[in-house]
Coordinates of C-alpha atoms and ligand atoms in Angstrom, one line a residue:
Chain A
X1 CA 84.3 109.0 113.0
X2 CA 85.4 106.8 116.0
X3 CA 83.6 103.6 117.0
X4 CA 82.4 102.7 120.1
X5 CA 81.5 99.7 121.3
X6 CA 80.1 100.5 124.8
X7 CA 79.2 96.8 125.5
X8 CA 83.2 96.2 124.8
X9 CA 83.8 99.1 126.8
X10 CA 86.1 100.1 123.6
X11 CA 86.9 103.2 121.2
X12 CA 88.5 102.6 118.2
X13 CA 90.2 104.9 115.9
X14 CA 91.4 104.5 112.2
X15 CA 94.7 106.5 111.4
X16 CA 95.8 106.5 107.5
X17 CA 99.1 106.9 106.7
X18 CA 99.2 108.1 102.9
X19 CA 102.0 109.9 100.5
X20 CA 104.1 108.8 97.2
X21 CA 104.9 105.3 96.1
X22 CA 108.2 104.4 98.2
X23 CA 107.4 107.4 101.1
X24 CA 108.0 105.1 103.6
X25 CA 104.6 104.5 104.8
X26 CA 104.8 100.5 105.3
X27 CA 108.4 100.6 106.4
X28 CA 106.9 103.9 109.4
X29 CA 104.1 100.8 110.4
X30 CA 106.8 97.7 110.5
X31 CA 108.6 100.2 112.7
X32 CA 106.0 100.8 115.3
X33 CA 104.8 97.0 115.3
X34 CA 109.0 95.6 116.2
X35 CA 109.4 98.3 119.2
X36 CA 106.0 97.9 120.8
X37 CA 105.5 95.2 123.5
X38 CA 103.8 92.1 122.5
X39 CA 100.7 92.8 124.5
X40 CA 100.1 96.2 122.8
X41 CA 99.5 95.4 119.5
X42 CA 97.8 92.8 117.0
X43 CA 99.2 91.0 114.3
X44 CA 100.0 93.0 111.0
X45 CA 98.3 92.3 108.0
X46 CA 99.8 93.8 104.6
X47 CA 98.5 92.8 101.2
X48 CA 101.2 93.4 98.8
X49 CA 103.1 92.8 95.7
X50 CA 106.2 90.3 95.4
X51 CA 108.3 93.3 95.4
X52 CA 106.9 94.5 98.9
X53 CA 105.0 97.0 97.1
X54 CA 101.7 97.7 99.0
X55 CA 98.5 96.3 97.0
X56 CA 95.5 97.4 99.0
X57 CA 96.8 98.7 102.4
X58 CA 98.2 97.6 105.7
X59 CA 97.1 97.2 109.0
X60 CA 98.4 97.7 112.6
X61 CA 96.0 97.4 115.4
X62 CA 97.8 99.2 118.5
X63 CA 96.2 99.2 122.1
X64 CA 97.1 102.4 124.0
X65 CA 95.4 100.8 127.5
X66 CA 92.3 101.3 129.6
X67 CA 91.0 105.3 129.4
X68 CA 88.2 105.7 131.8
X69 CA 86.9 102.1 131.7
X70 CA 87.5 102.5 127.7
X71 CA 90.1 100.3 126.4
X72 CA 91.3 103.0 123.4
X73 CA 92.8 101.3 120.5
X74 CA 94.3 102.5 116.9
X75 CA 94.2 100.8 114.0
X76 CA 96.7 101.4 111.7
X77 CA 96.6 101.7 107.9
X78 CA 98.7 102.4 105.1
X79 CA 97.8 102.8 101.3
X80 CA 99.4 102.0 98.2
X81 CA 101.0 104.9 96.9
X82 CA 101.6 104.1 93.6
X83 CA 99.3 106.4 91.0
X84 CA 97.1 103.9 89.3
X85 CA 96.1 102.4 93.0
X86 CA 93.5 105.2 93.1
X87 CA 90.8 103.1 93.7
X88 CA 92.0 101.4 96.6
X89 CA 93.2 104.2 97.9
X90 CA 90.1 106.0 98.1
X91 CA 88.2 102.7 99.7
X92 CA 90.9 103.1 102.6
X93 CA 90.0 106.6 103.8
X94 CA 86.7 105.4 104.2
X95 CA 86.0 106.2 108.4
X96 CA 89.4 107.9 108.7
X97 CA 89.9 109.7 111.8
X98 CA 93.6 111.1 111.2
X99 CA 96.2 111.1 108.7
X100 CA 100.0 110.7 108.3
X101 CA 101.1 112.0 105.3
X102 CA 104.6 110.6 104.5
X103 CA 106.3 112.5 102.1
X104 CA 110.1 111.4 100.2
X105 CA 112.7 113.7 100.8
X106 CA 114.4 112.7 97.6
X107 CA 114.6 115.6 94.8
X108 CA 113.3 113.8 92.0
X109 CA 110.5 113.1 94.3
X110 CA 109.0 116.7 95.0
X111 CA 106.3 116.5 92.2
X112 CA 105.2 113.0 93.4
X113 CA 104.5 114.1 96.7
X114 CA 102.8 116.9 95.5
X115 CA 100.3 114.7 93.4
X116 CA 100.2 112.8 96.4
X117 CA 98.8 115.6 98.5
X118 CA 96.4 116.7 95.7
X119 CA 95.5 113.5 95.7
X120 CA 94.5 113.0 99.3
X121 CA 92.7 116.8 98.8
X122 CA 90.4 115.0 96.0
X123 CA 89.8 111.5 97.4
X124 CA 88.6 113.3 101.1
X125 CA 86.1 115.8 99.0
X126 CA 84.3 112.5 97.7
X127 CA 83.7 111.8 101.3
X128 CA 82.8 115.6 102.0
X129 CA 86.0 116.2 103.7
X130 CA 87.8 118.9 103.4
X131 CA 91.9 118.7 104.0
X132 CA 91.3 121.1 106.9
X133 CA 88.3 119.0 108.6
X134 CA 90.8 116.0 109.8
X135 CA 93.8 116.2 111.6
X136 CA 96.9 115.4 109.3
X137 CA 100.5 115.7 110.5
X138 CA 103.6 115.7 107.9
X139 CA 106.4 113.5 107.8
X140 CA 109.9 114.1 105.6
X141 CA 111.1 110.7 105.8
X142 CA 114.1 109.4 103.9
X143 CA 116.1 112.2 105.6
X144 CA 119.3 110.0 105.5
X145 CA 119.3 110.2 101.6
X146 CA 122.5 112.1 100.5
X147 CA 121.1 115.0 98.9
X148 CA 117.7 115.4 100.5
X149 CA 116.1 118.5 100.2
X150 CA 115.6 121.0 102.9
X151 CA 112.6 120.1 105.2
X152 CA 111.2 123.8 104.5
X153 CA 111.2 122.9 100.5
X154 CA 109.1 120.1 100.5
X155 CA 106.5 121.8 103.2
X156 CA 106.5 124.9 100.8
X157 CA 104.8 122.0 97.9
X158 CA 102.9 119.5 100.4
X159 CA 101.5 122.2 102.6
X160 CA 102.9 126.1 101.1
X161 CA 100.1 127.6 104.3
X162 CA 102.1 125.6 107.1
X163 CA 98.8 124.6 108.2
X164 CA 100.1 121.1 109.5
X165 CA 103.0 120.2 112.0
X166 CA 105.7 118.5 110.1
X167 CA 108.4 116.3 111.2
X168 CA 111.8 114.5 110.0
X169 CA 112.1 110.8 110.1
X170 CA 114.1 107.6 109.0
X171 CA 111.7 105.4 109.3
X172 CA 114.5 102.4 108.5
X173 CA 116.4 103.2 112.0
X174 CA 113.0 104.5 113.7
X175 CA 114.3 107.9 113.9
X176 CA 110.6 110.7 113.9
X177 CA 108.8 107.5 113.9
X178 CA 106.9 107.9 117.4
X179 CA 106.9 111.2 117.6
X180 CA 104.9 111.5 114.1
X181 CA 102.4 109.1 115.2
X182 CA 101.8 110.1 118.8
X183 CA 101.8 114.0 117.1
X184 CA 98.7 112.7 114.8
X185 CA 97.3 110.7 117.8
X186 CA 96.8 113.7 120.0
X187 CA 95.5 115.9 117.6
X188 CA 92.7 112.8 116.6
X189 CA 91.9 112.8 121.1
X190 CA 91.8 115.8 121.0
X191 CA 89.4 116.6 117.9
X192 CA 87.0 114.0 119.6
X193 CA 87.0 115.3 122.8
X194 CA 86.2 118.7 121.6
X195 CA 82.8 117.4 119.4
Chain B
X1 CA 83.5 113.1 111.1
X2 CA 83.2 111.0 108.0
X3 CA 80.2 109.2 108.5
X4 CA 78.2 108.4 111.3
X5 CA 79.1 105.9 114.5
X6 CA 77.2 102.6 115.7
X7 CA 77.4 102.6 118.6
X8 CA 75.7 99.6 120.0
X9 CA 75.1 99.3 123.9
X10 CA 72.7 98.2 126.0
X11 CA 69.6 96.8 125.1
X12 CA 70.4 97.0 121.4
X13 CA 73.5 95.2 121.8
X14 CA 71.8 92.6 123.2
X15 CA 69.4 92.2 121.2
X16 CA 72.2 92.2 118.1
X17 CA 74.0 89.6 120.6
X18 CA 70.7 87.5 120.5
X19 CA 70.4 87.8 116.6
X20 CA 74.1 86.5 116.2
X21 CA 73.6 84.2 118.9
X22 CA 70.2 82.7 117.6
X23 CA 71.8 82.8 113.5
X24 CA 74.9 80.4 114.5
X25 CA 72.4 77.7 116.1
X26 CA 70.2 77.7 112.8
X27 CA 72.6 77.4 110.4
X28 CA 75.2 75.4 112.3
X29 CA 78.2 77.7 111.6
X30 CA 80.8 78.1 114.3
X31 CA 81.4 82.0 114.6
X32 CA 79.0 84.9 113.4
X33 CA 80.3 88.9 113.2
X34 CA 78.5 92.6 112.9
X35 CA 81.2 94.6 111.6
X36 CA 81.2 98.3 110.8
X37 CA 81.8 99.5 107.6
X38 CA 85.1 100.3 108.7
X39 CA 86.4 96.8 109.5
X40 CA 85.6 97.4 113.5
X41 CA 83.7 94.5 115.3
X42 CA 80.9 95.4 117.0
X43 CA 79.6 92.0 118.1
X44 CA 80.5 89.0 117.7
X45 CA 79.2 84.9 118.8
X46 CA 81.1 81.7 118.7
X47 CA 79.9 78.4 118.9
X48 CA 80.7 76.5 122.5
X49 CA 82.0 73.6 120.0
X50 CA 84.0 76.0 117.5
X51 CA 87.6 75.9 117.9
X52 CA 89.3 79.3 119.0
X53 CA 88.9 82.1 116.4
X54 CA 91.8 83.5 114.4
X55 CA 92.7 87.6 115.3
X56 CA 88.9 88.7 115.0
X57 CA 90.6 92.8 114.3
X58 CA 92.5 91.3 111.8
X59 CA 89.5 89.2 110.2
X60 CA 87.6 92.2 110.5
X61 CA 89.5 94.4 108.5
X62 CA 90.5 91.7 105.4
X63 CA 86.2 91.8 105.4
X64 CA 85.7 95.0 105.4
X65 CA 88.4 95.9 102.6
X66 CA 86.7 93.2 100.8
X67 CA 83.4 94.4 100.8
X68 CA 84.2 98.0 100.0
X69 CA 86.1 96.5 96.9
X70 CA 83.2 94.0 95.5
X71 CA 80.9 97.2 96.7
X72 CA 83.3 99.3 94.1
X73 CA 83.1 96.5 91.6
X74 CA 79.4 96.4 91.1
X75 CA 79.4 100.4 91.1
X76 CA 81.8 100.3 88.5
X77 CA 79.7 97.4 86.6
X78 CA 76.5 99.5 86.9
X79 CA 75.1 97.6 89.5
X80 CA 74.0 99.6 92.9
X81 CA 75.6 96.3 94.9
X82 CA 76.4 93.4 94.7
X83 CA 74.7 91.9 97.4
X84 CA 76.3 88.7 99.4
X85 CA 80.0 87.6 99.1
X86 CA 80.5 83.7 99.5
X87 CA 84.0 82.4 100.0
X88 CA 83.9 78.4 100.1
X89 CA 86.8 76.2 100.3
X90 CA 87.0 72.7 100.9
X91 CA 86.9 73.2 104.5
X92 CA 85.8 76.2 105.7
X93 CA 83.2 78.9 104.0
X94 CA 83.0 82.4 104.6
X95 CA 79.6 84.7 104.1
X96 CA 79.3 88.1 104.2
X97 CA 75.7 90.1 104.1
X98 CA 75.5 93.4 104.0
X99 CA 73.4 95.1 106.6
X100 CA 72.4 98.4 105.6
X101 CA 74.6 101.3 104.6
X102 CA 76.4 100.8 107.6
X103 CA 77.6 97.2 109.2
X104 CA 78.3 93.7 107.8
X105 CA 77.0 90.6 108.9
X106 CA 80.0 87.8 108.7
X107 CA 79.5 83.8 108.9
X108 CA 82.0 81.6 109.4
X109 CA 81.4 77.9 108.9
X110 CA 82.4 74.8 108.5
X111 CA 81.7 71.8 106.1
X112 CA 79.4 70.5 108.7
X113 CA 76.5 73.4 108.3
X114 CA 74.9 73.5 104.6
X115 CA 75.6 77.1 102.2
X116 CA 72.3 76.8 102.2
X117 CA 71.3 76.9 105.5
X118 CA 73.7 79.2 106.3
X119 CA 72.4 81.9 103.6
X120 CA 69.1 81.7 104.2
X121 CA 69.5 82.5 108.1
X122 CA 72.2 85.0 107.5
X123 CA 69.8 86.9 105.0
X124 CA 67.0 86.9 107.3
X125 CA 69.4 87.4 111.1
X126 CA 70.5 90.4 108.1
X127 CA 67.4 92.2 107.9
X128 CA 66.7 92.1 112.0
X129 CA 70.4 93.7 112.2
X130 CA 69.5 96.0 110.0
X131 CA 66.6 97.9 112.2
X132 CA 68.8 97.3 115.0
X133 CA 72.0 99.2 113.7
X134 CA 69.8 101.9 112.4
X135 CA 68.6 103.0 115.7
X136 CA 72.0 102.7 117.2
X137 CA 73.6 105.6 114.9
X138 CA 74.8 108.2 117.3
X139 CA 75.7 111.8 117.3
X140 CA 79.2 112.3 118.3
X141 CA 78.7 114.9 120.4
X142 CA 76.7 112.5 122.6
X143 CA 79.4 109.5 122.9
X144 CA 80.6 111.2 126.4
X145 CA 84.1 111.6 125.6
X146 CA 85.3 114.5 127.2
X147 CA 88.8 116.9 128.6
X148 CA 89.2 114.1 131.4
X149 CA 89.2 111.3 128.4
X150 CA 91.7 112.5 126.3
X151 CA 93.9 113.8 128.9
X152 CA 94.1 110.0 130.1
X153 CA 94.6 108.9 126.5
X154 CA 97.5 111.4 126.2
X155 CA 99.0 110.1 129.6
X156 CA 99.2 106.6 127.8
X157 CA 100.5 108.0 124.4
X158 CA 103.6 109.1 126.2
X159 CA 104.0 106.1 127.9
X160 CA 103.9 103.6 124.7
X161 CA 106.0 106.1 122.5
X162 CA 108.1 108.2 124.9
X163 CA 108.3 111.6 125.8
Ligands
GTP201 N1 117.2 105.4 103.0 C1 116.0 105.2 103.5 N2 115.2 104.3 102.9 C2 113.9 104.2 103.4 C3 113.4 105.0 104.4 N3 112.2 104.7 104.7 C4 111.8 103.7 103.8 N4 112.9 103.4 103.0 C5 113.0 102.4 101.9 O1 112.2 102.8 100.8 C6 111.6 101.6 100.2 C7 110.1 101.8 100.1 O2 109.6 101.8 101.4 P1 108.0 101.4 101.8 O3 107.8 101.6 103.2 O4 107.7 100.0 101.2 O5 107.3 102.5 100.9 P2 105.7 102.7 100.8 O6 105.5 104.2 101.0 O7 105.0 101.8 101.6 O8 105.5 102.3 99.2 P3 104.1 101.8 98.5 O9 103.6 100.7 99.3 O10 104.5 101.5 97.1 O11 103.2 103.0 98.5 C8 112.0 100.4 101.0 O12 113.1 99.8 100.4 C9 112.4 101.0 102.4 O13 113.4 100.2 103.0 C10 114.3 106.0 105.0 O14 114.0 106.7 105.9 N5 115.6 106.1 104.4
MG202 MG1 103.6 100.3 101.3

């Protein structure tokens, strides 16, 4: 759930950004935080490996402006999607309000983002949550990859009901970047505003 | 949706305001946090002498991750918490007391206020935050944010990430 601080005048809102070791997830967040103005957005924190590989998560705080008197913020987090991080992984969903779930659109990736989404499904139910209780939105990154699979064959194993709006990306140039997290944003207003 | 929302305001805040304000002139430190569980702050004090603070969102989260993992730790150990966290360099020290299920209580000092000092006041300013944060759990239905909200929020979404 959101927090509000009402003697702040702010509401805060914690968007996770999860999927298969080498998705994309950090490189989607180091996106956002070069093309935002300075005034927009905190400093990014990432705790990682030598090799850039994320160890517990990292974190973008993005300020969206005054709402009403409210100034309405985002915090950003990715996980570390390699397997045996489990236990981090699960500490990060802790409060989560909406999820990005960046999958690889690599071949010999398919059955890593699969775990990855059964995963996510087993890690929300030790909160209670159920995949359909949060908003999630679906991101094929890595569509610049040679042989990349159609879009619709990687939805068919992350998501085979089409519940969730799915979109392409390079997250390298930018390219589905935005439009993925302002897609997940809305869908996180809009839950609240309808509780 | 996940688990409940602090949401302190009004006379609560203050009085959590007070608590904070009260704990850094006891034990000498220069800035005191509440933090969600979450890594949000919820209020926060600094000393009139303390320098100015590093990114408190950014401090807030590193805490909060930190807790959660020493929190896993003593789970995994057999133990139902692992109560304070103490971080001391040669410097600067860092204390962290849980307050409730819910919020953290942070210290930040210097070499100038004694551990000591500091853990005794932060355990007792702990337990007053405690009864405070309690009462200020909300239902989210009642945090007022309505239509009128979220279609200004939208209006801004399109304007930081385009159309
Ligand atoms: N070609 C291509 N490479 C990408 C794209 N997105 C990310 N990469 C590269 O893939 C590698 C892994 O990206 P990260 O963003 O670190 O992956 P991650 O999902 O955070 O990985 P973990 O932290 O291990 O979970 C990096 O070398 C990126 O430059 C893309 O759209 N196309
Ligand atoms: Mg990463």
């Amino acid at each position: 759930m959101s927090t509000i601080n009402f003697a702040a005048r702010e509401i805060n809102f914690k968007i996770v950004y999860y999927g298969p070791g080498m998705s994309g997830k950090t490189t989607n967040l180091k996106w956002v935080f070069q093309q935002i103005p300075q005034n927009r957005k905190g400093e990014m924190v990432s705790l990682a490996t030598e090799d850039e590989r994320t160890l517990f998560f990292d974190f973008l705080p993005v300020d969206l402006g005054e709402v009403k008197g409210f100034k309405t913020r985002f915090h950003l987090y990715t996980v570390p999607g390699q397997v045996f991080y489990n236990a981090s992984r699960k500490l990060i969903l802790r409060g989560v309000d909406g999820i990005v779930f960046v999958a690889d659109s690599a071949p010999n990736r398919l059955r890593a983002n699969a775990e990855s989404m059964r995963n996510l499904r087993e890690n929300l139910a030790e909160y209670g949550i159920k995949l359909e209780d949060i908003p999630i939105v679906l991101q094929a990154n890595k569509r610049d990859t040679p042989d990349a699979l159609p879009v619709e064959m990687i939805q068919a194993v992350i998501d085979p009901e089409r519940r969730f709006p799915i979109f392409e990306a390079v997250a390298t140039t930018g390219m589905g970047v935005f439009e993925t997290l302002k897609a997940v944003s809305r869908e996180v207003l809009s839950r609240v505003a309808s509780s | 949706m996940v688990e409940p929302a602090v949401a302190l305001f009004g006379e609560a805040y203050e009085r959590a305001a007070r608590v904070l304000e009260e704990l850094l002139r006891e034990s000498g430190a220069r800035y005191t946090l509440l933090l969600d569980r979450k890594g949000f702050v919820l209020v926060h004090k600094e000393a009139l002498w303390a320098p100015k603070p590093p990114a408190l969102d950014s401090l807030a989260t590193l805490i909060a991750g930190n807790a959660a993992a020493t929190q896993a730790l003593a789970r995994m150990l057999g133990e139902p918490r692992f109560n304070e966290l103490l971080h001391q360099g040669s410097a600067h020290g860092l204390y962290v007391e849980e307050v409730g299920e819910l919020a953290l209580l942070v210290v930040i000092f210097d070499s100038s206020a004694p551990v000591g000092r500091v853990k005794l006041y932060g355990k007792r300013a702990a337990q007053v935050l405690e009864s405070i944060t309690q009462e200020a759990v909300v239902n989210p239905g009642t945090l007022g944010i309505d239509s009128e909200y979220r279609d200004g929020a939208n209006a801004l979404l399109d304007e930081l990430f385009g159309n």
